[in-house]
JSON list of C-alpha atoms in Angstrom, two decimals:
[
{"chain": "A", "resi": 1, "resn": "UNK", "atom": "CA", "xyz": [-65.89, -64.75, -18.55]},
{"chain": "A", "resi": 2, "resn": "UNK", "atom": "CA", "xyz": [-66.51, -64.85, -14.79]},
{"chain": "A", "resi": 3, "resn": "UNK", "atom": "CA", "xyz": [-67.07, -67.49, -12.49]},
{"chain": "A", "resi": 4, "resn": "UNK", "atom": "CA", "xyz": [-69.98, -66.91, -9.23]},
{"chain": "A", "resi": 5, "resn": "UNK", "atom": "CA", "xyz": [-70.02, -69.55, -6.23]},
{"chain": "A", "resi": 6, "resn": "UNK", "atom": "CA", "xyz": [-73.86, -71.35, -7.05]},
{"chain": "A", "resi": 7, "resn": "UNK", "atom": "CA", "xyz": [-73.91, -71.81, -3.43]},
{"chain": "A", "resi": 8, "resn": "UNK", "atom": "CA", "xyz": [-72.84, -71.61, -0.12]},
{"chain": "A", "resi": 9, "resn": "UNK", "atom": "CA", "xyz": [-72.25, -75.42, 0.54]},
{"chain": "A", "resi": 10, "resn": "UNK", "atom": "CA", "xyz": [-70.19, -76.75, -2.16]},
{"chain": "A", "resi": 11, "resn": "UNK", "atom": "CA", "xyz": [-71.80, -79.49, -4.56]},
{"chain": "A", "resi": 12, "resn": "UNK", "atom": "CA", "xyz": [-71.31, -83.48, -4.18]},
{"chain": "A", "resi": 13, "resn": "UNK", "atom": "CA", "xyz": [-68.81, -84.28, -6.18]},
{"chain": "A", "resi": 14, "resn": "UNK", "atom": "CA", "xyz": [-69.17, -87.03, -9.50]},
{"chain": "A", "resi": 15, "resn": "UNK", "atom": "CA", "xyz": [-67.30, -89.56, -6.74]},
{"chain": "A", "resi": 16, "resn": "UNK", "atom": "CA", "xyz": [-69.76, -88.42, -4.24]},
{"chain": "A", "resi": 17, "resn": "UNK", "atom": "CA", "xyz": [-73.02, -88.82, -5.84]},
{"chain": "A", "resi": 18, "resn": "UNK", "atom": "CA", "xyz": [-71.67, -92.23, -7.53]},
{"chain": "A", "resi": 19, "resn": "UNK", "atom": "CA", "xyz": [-70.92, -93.33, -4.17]},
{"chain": "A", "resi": 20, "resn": "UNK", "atom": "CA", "xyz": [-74.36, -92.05, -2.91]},
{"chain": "A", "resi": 21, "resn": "UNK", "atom": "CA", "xyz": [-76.24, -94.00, -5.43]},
{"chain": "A", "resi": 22, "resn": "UNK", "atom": "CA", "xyz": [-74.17, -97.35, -4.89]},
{"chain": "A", "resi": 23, "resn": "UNK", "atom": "CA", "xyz": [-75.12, -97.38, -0.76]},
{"chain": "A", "resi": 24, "resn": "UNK", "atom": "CA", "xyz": [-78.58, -96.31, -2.07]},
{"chain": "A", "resi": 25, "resn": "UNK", "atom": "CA", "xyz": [-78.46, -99.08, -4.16]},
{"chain": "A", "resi": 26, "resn": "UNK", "atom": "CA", "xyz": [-77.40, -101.81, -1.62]},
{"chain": "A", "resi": 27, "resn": "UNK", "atom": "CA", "xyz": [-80.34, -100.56, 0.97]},
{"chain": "A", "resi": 28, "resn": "UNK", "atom": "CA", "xyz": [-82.60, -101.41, -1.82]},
{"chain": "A", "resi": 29, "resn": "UNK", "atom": "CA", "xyz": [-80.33, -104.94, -2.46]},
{"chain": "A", "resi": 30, "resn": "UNK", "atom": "CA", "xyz": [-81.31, -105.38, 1.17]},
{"chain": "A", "resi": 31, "resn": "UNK", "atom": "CA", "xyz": [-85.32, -104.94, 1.00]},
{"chain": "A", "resi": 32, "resn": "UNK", "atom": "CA", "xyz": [-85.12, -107.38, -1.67]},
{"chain": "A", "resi": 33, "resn": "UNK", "atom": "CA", "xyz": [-85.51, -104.59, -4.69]},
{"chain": "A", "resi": 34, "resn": "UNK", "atom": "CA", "xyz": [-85.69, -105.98, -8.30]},
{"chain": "A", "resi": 35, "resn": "UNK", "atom": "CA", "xyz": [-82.69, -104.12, -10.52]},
{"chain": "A", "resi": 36, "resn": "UNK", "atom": "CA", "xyz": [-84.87, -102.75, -13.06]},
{"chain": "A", "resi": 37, "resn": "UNK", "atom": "CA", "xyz": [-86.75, -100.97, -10.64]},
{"chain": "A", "resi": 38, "resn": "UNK", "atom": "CA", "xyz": [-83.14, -99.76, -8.17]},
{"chain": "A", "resi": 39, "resn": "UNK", "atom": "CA", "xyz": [-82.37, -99.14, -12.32]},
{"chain": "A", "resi": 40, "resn": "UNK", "atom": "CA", "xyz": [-84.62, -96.21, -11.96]},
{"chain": "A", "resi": 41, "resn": "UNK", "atom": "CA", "xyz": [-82.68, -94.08, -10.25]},
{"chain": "A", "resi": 42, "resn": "UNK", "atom": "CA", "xyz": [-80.82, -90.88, -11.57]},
{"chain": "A", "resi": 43, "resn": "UNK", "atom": "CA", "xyz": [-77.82, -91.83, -12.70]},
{"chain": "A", "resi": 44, "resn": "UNK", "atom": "CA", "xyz": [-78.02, -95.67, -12.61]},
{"chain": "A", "resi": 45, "resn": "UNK", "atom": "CA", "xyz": [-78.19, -97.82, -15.42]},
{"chain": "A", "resi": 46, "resn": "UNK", "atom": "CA", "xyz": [-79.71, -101.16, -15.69]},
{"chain": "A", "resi": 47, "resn": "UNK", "atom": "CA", "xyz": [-75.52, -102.39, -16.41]},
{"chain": "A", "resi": 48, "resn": "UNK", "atom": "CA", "xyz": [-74.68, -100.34, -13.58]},
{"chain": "A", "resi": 49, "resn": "UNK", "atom": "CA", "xyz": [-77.08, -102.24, -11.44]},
{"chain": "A", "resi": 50, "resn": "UNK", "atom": "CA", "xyz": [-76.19, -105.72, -12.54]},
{"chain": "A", "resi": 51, "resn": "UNK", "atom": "CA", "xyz": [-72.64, -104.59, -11.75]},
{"chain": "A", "resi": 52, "resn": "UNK", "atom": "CA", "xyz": [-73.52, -103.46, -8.56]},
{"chain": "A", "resi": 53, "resn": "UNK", "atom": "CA", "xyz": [-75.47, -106.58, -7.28]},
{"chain": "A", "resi": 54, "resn": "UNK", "atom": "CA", "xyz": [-72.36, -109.30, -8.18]},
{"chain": "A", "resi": 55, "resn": "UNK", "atom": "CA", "xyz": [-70.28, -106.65, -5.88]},
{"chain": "A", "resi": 56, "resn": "UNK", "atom": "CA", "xyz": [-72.90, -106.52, -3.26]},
{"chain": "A", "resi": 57, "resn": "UNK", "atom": "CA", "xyz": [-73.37, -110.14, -3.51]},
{"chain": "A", "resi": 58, "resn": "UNK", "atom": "CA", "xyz": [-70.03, -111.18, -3.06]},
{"chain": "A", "resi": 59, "resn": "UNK", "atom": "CA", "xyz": [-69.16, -108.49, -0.22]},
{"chain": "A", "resi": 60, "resn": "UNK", "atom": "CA", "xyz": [-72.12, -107.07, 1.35]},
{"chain": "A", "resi": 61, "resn": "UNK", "atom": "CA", "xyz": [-72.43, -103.24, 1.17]},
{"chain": "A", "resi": 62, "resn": "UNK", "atom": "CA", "xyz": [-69.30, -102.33, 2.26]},
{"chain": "A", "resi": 63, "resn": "UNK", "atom": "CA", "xyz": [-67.53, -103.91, -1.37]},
{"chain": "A", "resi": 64, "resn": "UNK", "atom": "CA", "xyz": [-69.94, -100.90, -2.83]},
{"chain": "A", "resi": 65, "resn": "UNK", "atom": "CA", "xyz": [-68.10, -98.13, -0.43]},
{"chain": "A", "resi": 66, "resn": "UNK", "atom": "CA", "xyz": [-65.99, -95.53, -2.33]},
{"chain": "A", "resi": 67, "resn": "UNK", "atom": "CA", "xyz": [-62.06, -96.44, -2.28]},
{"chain": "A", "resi": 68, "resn": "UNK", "atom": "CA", "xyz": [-59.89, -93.93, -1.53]},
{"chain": "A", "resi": 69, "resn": "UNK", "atom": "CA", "xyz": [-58.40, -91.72, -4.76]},
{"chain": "A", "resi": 70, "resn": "UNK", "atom": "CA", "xyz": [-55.45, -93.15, -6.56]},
{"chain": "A", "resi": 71, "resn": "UNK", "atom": "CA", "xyz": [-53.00, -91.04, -8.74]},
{"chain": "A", "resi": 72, "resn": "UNK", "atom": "CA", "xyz": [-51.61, -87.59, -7.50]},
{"chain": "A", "resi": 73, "resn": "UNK", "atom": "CA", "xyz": [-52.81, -85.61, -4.39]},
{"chain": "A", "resi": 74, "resn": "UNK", "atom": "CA", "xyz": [-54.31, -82.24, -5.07]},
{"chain": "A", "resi": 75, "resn": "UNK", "atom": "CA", "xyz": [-52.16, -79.46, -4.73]},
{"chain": "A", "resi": 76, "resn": "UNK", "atom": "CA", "xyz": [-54.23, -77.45, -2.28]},
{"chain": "A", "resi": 77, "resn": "UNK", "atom": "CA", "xyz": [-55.47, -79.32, 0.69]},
{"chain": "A", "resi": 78, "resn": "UNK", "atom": "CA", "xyz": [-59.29, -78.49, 2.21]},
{"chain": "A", "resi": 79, "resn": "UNK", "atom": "CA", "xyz": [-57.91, -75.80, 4.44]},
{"chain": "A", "resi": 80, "resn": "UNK", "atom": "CA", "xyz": [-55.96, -74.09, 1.56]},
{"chain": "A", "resi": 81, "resn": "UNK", "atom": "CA", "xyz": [-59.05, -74.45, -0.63]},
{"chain": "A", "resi": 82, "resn": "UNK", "atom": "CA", "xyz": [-60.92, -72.61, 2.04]},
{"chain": "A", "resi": 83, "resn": "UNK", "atom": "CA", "xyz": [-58.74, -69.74, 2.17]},
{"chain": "A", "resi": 84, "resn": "UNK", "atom": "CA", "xyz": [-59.12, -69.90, -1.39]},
{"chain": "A", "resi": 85, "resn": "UNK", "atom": "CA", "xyz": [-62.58, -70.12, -1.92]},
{"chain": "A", "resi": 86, "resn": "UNK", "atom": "CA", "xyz": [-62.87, -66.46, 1.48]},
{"chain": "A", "resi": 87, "resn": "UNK", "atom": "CA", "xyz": [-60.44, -64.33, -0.58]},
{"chain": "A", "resi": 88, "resn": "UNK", "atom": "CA", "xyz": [-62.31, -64.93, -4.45]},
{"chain": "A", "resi": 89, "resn": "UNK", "atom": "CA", "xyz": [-65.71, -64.19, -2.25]},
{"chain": "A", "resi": 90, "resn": "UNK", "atom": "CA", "xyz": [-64.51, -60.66, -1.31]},
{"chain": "A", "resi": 91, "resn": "UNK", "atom": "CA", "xyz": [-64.23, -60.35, -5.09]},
{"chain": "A", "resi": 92, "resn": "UNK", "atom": "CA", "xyz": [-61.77, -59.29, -7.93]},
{"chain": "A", "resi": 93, "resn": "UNK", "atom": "CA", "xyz": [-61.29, -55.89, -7.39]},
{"chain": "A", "resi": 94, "resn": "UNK", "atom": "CA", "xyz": [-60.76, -56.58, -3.50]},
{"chain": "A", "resi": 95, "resn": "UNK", "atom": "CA", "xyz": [-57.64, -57.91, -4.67]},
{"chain": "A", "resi": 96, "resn": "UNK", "atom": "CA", "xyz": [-56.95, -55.13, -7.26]},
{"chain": "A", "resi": 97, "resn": "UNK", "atom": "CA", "xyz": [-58.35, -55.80, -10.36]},
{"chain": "A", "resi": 98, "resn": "UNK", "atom": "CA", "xyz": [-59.71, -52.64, -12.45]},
{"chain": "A", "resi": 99, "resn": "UNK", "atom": "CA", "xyz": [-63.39, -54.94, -13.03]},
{"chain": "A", "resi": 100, "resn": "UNK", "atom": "CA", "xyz": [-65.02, -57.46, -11.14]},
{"chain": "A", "resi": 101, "resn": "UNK", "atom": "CA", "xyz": [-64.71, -60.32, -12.95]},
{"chain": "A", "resi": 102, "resn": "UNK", "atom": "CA", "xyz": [-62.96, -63.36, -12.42]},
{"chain": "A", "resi": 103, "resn": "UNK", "atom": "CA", "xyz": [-60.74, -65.12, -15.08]},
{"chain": "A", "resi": 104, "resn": "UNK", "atom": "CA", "xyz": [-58.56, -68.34, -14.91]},
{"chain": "A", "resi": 105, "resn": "UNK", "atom": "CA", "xyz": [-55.77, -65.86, -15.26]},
{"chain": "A", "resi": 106, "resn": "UNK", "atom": "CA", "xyz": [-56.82, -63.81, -12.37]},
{"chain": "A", "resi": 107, "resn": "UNK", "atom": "CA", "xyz": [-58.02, -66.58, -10.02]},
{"chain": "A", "resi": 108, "resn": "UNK", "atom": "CA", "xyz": [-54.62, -68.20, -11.05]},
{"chain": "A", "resi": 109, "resn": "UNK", "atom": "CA", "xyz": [-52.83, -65.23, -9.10]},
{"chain": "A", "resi": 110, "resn": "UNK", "atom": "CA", "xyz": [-54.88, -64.90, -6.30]},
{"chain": "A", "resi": 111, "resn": "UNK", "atom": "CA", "xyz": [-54.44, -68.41, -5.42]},
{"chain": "A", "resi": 112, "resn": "UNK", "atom": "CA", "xyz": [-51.19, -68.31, -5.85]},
{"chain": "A", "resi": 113, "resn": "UNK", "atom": "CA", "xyz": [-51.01, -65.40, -3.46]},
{"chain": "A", "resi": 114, "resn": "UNK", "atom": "CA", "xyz": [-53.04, -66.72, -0.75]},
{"chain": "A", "resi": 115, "resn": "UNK", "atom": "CA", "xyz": [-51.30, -70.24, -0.38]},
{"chain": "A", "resi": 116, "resn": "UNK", "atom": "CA", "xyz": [-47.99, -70.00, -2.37]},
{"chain": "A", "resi": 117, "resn": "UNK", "atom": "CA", "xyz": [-49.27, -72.96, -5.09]},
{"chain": "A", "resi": 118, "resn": "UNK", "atom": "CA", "xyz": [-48.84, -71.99, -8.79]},
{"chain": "A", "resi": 119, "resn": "UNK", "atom": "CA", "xyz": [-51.71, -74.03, -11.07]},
{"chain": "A", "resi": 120, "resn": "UNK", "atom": "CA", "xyz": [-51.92, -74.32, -14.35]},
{"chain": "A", "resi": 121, "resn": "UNK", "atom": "CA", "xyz": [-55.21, -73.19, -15.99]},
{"chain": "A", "resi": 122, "resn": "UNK", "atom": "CA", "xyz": [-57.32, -76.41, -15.97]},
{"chain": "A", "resi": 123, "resn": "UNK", "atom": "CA", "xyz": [-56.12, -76.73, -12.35]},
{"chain": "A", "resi": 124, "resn": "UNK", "atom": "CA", "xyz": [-57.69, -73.38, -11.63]},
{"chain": "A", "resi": 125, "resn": "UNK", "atom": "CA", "xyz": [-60.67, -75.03, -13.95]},
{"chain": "A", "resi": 126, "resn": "UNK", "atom": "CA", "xyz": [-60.73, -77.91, -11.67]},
{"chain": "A", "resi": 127, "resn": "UNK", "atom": "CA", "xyz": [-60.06, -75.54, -8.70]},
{"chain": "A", "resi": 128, "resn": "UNK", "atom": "CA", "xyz": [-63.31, -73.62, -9.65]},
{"chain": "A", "resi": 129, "resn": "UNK", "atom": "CA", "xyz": [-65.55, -76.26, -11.08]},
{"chain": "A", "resi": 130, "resn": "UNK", "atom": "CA", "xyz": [-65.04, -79.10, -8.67]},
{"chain": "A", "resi": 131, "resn": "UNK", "atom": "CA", "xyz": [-63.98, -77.99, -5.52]},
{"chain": "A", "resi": 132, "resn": "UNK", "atom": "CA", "xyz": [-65.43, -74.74, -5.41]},
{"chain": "A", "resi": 133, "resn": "UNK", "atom": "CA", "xyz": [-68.79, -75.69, -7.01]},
{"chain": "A", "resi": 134, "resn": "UNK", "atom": "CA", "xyz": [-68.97, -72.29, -9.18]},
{"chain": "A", "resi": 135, "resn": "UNK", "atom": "CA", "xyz": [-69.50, -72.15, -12.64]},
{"chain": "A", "resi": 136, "resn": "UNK", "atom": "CA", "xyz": [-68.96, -70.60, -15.15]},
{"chain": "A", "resi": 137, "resn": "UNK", "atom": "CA", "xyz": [-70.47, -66.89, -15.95]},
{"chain": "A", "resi": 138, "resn": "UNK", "atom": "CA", "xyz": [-70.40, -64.72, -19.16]},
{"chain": "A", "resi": 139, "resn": "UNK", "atom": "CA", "xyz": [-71.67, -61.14, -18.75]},
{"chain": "A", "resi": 140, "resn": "UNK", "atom": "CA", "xyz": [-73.87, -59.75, -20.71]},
{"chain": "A", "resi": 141, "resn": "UNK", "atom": "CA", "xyz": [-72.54, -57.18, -23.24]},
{"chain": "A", "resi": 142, "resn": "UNK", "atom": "CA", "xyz": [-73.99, -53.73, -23.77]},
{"chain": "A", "resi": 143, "resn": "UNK", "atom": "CA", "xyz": [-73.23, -50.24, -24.58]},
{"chain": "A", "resi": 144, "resn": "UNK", "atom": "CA", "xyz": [-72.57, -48.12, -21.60]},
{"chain": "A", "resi": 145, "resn": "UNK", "atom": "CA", "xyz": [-74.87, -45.37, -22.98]},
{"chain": "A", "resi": 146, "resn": "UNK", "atom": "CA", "xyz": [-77.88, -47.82, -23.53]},
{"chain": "A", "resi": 147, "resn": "UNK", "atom": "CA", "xyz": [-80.79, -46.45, -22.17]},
{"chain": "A", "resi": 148, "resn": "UNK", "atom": "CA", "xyz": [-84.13, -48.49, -21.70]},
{"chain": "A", "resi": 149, "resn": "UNK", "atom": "CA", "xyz": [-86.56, -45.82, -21.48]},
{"chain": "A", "resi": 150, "resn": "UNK", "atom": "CA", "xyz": [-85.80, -44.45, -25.37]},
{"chain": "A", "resi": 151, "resn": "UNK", "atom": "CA", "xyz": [-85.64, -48.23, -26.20]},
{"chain": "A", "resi": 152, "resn": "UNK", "atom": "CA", "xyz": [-89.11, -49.37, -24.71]},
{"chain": "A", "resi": 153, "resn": "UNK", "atom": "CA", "xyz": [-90.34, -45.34, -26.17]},
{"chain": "A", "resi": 154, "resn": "UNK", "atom": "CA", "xyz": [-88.78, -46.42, -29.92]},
{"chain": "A", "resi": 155, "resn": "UNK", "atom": "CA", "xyz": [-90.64, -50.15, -29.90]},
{"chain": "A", "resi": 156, "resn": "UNK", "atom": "CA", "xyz": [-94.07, -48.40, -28.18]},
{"chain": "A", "resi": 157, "resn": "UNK", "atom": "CA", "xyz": [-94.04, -45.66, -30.66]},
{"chain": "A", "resi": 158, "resn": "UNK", "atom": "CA", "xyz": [-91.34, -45.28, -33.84]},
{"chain": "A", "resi": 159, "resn": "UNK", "atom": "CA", "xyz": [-91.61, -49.24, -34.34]},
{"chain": "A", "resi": 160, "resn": "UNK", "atom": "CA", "xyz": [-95.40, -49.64, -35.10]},
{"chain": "A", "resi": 161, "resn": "UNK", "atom": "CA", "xyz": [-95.26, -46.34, -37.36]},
{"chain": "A", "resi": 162, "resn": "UNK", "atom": "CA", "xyz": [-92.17, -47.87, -39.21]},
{"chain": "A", "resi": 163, "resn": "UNK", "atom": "CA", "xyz": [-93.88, -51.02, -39.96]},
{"chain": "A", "resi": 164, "resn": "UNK", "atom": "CA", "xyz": [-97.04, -49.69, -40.87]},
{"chain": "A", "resi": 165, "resn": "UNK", "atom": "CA", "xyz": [-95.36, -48.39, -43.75]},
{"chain": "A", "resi": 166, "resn": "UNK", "atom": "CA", "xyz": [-94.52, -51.68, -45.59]}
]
């Protein structure tokens, strides 16, 4: 398994795009929208809507701004995640791995040795998934001595004189 960055900006996040729809949503409130048609949206259900209008209602469109996180803090902060994010884009065996490939295990050490923070695995999950934006990779597996020519040669020519027999 191996994880690859699927771009250079990072993702929105689920809080993000929920967010995004909800001001979408209150815009559309505003211009006098009915809900089964703001209901349309990706990722909005009709519930969702209803929901949204008794908020927006009540406290204009700032009641349907994101509140801040509860719970625990993350355990890297943006500029750690950045360092983070520079020294597993140089790649695995920049930092002395014998392949290329990026495991929980691996990414686990490097991020320990780049901001002094030891995470479990689903942190480095989390880590990788949602704050990184990467996902996840599996290479494919093949003999080293595979060779294509003598493949594409064997299905051109043995193949059809094989099955000719039958």
């Amino acid at each position: 398994m191996s994880f690859k960055s699927s771009s250079v900006v990072a993702p929105l996040t689920r809080p993000q795009l929920s967010g995004a729809r909800r001001v979408q949503a209150a815009e559309l409130f505003d211009q006098g929208r009915l809900g089964a048609e703001i209901a349309r949206m990706p990722g909005a259900s009709e519930e969702s809507v209803r929901r949204w209008r008794g908020v927006w209602g009540e406290g204009g469109a700032g009641a349907l701004c994101r509140r801040p996180a509860t719970g625990r803090p993350p355990e890297l902060d943006d500029a750690q995640v950045e360092r983070v994010r520079a020294a597993l884009e140089q790649g695995a065996q920049a930092h002395g791995f014998e392949a290329d490939l990026w495991t929980l295990e691996r990414v686990g050490l490097v991020v320990e040795r780049v901001s002094g923070v030891v995470l479990s695995r689903a942190s480095v999950w989390r880590l990788l998934t949602g704050r990184l934006g990467w996902s996840l990779q599996r290479p494919e597996r093949r003999a080293v001595e595979r060779d294509e020519s003598e493949i594409a040669r064997w299905i051109a020519h043995e193949w059809p004189r094989i099955k000719k027999r039958r």
